[in-house]
Amino acid sequence: MEDEDPERLLQYWQDVARGHEVDVSQDMAEPIQQLTSNNQGQSRRQHISYTLLCGELLYEKRHYEKGHWACITMHKDTYEQSICYGFMRIMKYICQHNSSGDYLGMTLPIVTVVHTDENRSVISHDVTVAYYLPAEHQAQPPQPYDDDIVIEIWPATTVYIRAFIGPTNEVIIINQINAMAELLDSPGVCVSDSFIVAGYTNPAHSNRQNEIWFLERH
């Protein structure tokens, strides 16, 4: 759909989002088109760099350096609603709703921080959607016009990662978290109640490429 006009792209997003009881407003047409189209040659997705520390058969251990992230915390009825609404707010920030007035460029993955109870059986409704600032904006991140978006510096961290494909909802995420915990030899080395879901395709995509991240304790 990369060469579709903005109205058709908006309609596509609205149709998909309706299944999650998410309203995609008319003012999202331009941001959606910018992120989907070639956008004057700026459509290259910049992947967040990392150092691979260990590549097991079923999971990886990676090290990510310190960096600036644009973050927004949502509190909707479902995880799907939170990530959709949060991602749309982040999209506007990327697409010129920032102090530079420029399209910032897309980085992957877009991540969501989720919190669970001690038994890892329930996900909190507070979900943080985060976007890593491209390399050229790391030194001086453009400030968001949206007061709910905060620029944060995330420290360098080591993460344990397992890939999975498909939709993301509360049940699937809990299952992925527990499956990952069973794979780790020493799950106690990781934070036990906060996890990251990394997405490499937008929330409107039905066959998403995802990862579950366990954060190593500092």
GROMACS .gro file of C-alpha atoms in nm:
model
  218
    1MET     CA    1   0.000   0.000   0.000
    2GLU     CA    2   0.302   0.227  -0.023
    3ASP     CA    3   0.173   0.441  -0.310
    4GLU     CA    4  -0.186   0.471  -0.189
    5ASP     CA    5  -0.338   0.816  -0.144
    6PRO     CA    6  -0.384   0.945   0.213
    7GLU     CA    7  -0.761   0.890   0.218
    8ARG     CA    8  -0.736   0.524   0.120
    9LEU     CA    9  -0.459   0.466   0.373
   10LEU     CA   10  -0.669   0.633   0.642
   11GLN     CA   11  -0.967   0.415   0.551
   12TYR     CA   12  -0.750   0.104   0.577
   13TRP     CA   13  -0.629   0.202   0.925
   14GLN     CA   14  -0.983   0.290   1.032
   15ASP     CA   15  -1.115  -0.047   0.916
   16VAL     CA   16  -0.845  -0.239   1.102
   17ALA     CA   17  -0.866  -0.025   1.416
   18ARG     CA   18  -1.243  -0.064   1.437
   19GLY     CA   19  -1.189  -0.428   1.531
   20HIS     CA   20  -1.006  -0.309   1.844
   21GLU     CA   21  -1.266  -0.040   1.918
   22VAL     CA   22  -1.011   0.227   1.827
   23ASP     CA   23  -1.112   0.548   1.651
   24VAL     CA   24  -0.862   0.674   1.391
   25SER     CA   25  -0.943   1.041   1.338
   26GLN     CA   26  -0.921   1.235   1.012
   27ASP     CA   27  -0.612   1.426   1.126
   28MET     CA   28  -0.415   1.100   1.119
   29ALA     CA   29  -0.431   1.086   0.737
   30GLU     CA   30  -0.110   1.283   0.682
   31PRO     CA   31   0.105   1.105   0.946
   32ILE     CA   32  -0.012   0.766   0.819
   33GLN     CA   33   0.071   0.863   0.462
   34GLN     CA   34   0.413   0.995   0.561
   35LEU     CA   35   0.511   0.680   0.745
   36THR     CA   36   0.375   0.453   0.472
   37SER     CA   37   0.495   0.631   0.159
   38ASN     CA   38   0.846   0.692   0.033
   39ASN     CA   39   0.824   1.038   0.190
   40GLN     CA   40   1.071   1.197  -0.051
   41GLY     CA   41   1.327   0.923  -0.007
   42GLN     CA   42   1.320   0.923   0.373
   43SER     CA   43   1.130   0.598   0.417
   44ARG     CA   44   1.436   0.395   0.519
   45ARG     CA   45   1.369   0.241   0.857
   46GLN     CA   46   1.662   0.281   1.094
   47HIS     CA   47   1.702  -0.023   1.317
   48ILE     CA   48   1.825   0.039   1.669
   49SER     CA   49   2.181  -0.087   1.689
   50TYR     CA   50   2.287  -0.342   1.949
   51THR     CA   51   2.564  -0.587   2.031
   52LEU     CA   52   2.473  -0.955   2.016
   53LEU     CA   53   2.614  -1.117   2.328
   54CYS     CA   54   2.471  -1.464   2.285
   55GLY     CA   55   2.259  -1.628   2.019
   56GLU     CA   56   2.083  -1.928   2.166
   57LEU     CA   57   1.855  -2.144   1.953
   58LEU     CA   58   1.536  -2.007   2.109
   59TYR     CA   59   1.640  -1.662   2.230
   60GLU     CA   60   1.911  -1.396   2.205
   61LYS     CA   61   2.101  -1.189   2.458
   62ARG     CA   62   2.171  -0.834   2.339
   63HIS     CA   63   2.326  -0.515   2.474
   64TYR     CA   64   2.171  -0.178   2.387
   65GLU     CA   65   2.352   0.150   2.451
   66LYS     CA   66   2.207   0.449   2.636
   67GLY     CA   67   1.975   0.659   2.422
   68HIS     CA   68   1.690   0.909   2.399
   69TRP     CA   69   1.337   0.777   2.359
   70ALA     CA   70   1.007   0.960   2.308
   71CYS     CA   71   0.757   0.797   2.542
   72ILE     CA   72   0.387   0.820   2.613
   73THR     CA   73   0.195   0.624   2.875
   74MET     CA   74  -0.159   0.522   2.791
   75HIS     CA   75  -0.433   0.378   3.013
   76LYS     CA   76  -0.704   0.227   2.794
   77ASP     CA   77  -0.939  -0.065   2.848
   78THR     CA   78  -0.721  -0.309   2.653
   79TYR     CA   79  -0.356  -0.342   2.557
   80GLU     CA   80  -0.446  -0.319   2.188
   81GLN     CA   81  -0.624   0.011   2.242
   82SER     CA   82  -0.332   0.151   2.441
   83ILE     CA   83  -0.072   0.067   2.178
   84CYS     CA   84  -0.289   0.193   1.891
   85TYR     CA   85  -0.368   0.527   2.052
   86GLY     CA   86  -0.014   0.562   2.185
   87PHE     CA   87   0.142   0.483   1.848
   88MET     CA   88  -0.080   0.739   1.674
   89ARG     CA   89   0.035   1.008   1.917
   90ILE     CA   90   0.398   0.908   1.857
   91MET     CA   91   0.335   0.914   1.481
   92LYS     CA   92   0.227   1.276   1.500
   93TYR     CA   93   0.546   1.360   1.690
   94ILE     CA   94   0.755   1.187   1.422
   95CYS     CA   95   0.562   1.362   1.145
   96GLN     CA   96   0.646   1.727   1.212
   97HIS     CA   97   0.452   1.780   1.537
   98ASN     CA   98   0.780   1.866   1.706
   99SER     CA   99   1.003   2.166   1.768
  100SER     CA  100   1.213   2.102   1.455
  101GLY     CA  101   0.908   2.098   1.229
  102ASP     CA  102   1.068   1.814   1.034
  103TYR     CA  103   0.980   1.453   0.964
  104LEU     CA  104   1.214   1.274   1.204
  105GLY     CA  105   1.231   0.935   1.034
  106MET     CA  106   1.118   0.595   1.153
  107THR     CA  107   1.319   0.368   1.380
  108LEU     CA  108   1.249   0.007   1.462
  109PRO     CA  109   1.136  -0.146   1.679
  110ILE     CA  110   0.864   0.062   1.840
  111VAL     CA  111   0.846  -0.076   2.191
  112THR     CA  112   0.583  -0.096   2.461
  113VAL     CA  113   0.665  -0.134   2.827
  114VAL     CA  114   0.419  -0.354   3.015
  115HIS     CA  115   0.391  -0.433   3.383
  116THR     CA  116   0.255  -0.749   3.541
  117ASP     CA  117   0.166  -0.877   3.885
  118GLU     CA  118   0.412  -1.096   4.077
  119ASN     CA  119   0.274  -1.414   3.923
  120ARG     CA  120   0.302  -1.275   3.569
  121SER     CA  121  -0.066  -1.349   3.513
  122VAL     CA  122  -0.218  -1.001   3.473
  123ILE     CA  123  -0.099  -0.700   3.270
  124SER     CA  124  -0.146  -0.349   3.407
  125HIS     CA  125  -0.359  -0.111   3.201
  126ASP     CA  126  -0.073   0.142   3.211
  127VAL     CA  127   0.123   0.081   2.890
  128THR     CA  128   0.413   0.297   2.773
  129VAL     CA  129   0.473   0.328   2.398
  130ALA     CA  130   0.829   0.437   2.313
  131TYR     CA  131   1.010   0.551   1.998
  132TYR     CA  132   1.390   0.560   1.973
  133LEU     CA  133   1.517   0.888   1.832
  134PRO     CA  134   1.717   0.843   1.508
  135ALA     CA  135   2.094   0.881   1.537
  136GLU     CA  136   2.092   1.234   1.394
  137HIS     CA  137   1.851   1.350   1.667
  138GLN     CA  138   2.007   1.173   1.965
  139ALA     CA  139   2.227   1.466   2.071
  140GLN     CA  140   1.943   1.721   2.062
  141PRO     CA  141   1.602   1.552   2.049
  142PRO     CA  142   1.327   1.771   1.901
  143GLN     CA  143   1.073   1.852   2.169
  144PRO     CA  144   0.717   1.722   2.127
  145TYR     CA  145   0.419   1.955   2.102
  146ASP     CA  146   0.212   1.688   2.275
  147ASP     CA  147   0.249   1.749   2.649
  148ASP     CA  148   0.193   1.381   2.726
  149ILE     CA  149   0.498   1.273   2.525
  150VAL     CA  150   0.817   1.280   2.731
  151ILE     CA  151   1.176   1.253   2.609
  152GLU     CA  152   1.357   1.006   2.834
  153ILE     CA  153   1.715   0.883   2.851
  154TRP     CA  154   1.714   0.507   2.886
  155PRO     CA  155   2.035   0.365   3.034
  156ALA     CA  156   2.246   0.105   2.862
  157THR     CA  157   2.092  -0.234   2.926
  158THR     CA  158   2.122  -0.603   2.850
  159VAL     CA  159   1.808  -0.780   2.733
  160TYR     CA  160   1.702  -1.138   2.667
  161ILE     CA  161   1.487  -1.158   2.356
  162ARG     CA  162   1.251  -1.407   2.196
  163ALA     CA  163   1.075  -1.345   1.864
  164PHE     CA  164   0.713  -1.424   1.788
  165ILE     CA  165   0.472  -1.346   1.505
  166GLY     CA  166   0.109  -1.243   1.514
  167PRO     CA  167  -0.125  -1.012   1.702
  168THR     CA  168  -0.053  -0.886   2.051
  169ASN     CA  169  -0.308  -0.882   2.328
  170GLU     CA  170  -0.304  -0.943   2.702
  171VAL     CA  171  -0.335  -1.322   2.677
  172ILE     CA  172  -0.069  -1.360   2.408
  173ILE     CA  173   0.177  -1.133   2.590
  174ILE     CA  174   0.133  -1.317   2.920
  175ASN     CA  175   0.187  -1.647   2.737
  176GLN     CA  176   0.500  -1.511   2.568
  177ILE     CA  177   0.638  -1.379   2.898
  178ASN     CA  178   0.587  -1.713   3.071
  179ALA     CA  179   0.729  -1.907   2.777
  180MET     CA  180   1.041  -1.690   2.784
  181ALA     CA  181   1.077  -1.732   3.161
  182GLU     CA  182   1.081  -2.110   3.115
  183LEU     CA  183   1.358  -2.085   2.855
  184LEU     CA  184   1.597  -1.881   3.069
  185ASP     CA  185   1.836  -2.078   3.286
  186SER     CA  186   1.828  -1.808   3.554
  187PRO     CA  187   1.517  -1.592   3.511
  188GLY     CA  188   1.599  -1.429   3.846
  189VAL     CA  189   1.869  -1.219   3.678
  190CYS     CA  190   1.594  -1.024   3.500
  191VAL     CA  191   1.340  -0.770   3.620
  192SER     CA  192   1.037  -0.976   3.722
  193ASP     CA  193   0.743  -0.739   3.674
  194SER     CA  194   0.833  -0.514   3.377
  195PHE     CA  195   0.877  -0.637   3.022
  196ILE     CA  196   0.905  -0.493   2.674
  197VAL     CA  197   0.711  -0.591   2.365
  198ALA     CA  198   0.904  -0.480   2.057
  199GLY     CA  199   0.713  -0.438   1.732
  200TYR     CA  200   0.865  -0.424   1.384
  201THR     CA  201   0.535  -0.373   1.201
  202ASN     CA  202   0.266  -0.115   1.272
  203PRO     CA  203  -0.030  -0.197   1.500
  204ALA     CA  204  -0.265  -0.207   1.198
  205HIS     CA  205  -0.075  -0.504   1.054
  206SER     CA  206  -0.239  -0.841   1.120
  207ASN     CA  207   0.080  -1.050   1.092
  208ARG     CA  208   0.312  -0.850   1.314
  209GLN     CA  209   0.676  -0.930   1.377
  210ASN     CA  210   0.734  -0.898   1.750
  211GLU     CA  211   0.982  -0.973   2.025
  212ILE     CA  212   0.943  -1.012   2.400
  213TRP     CA  213   1.228  -0.854   2.597
  214PHE     CA  214   1.338  -0.942   2.950
  215LEU     CA  215   1.556  -0.671   3.106
  216GLU     CA  216   1.862  -0.777   3.302
  217ARG     CA  217   1.876  -0.634   3.652
  218HIS     CA  218   2.137  -0.362   3.706
   0.00000   0.00000   0.00000
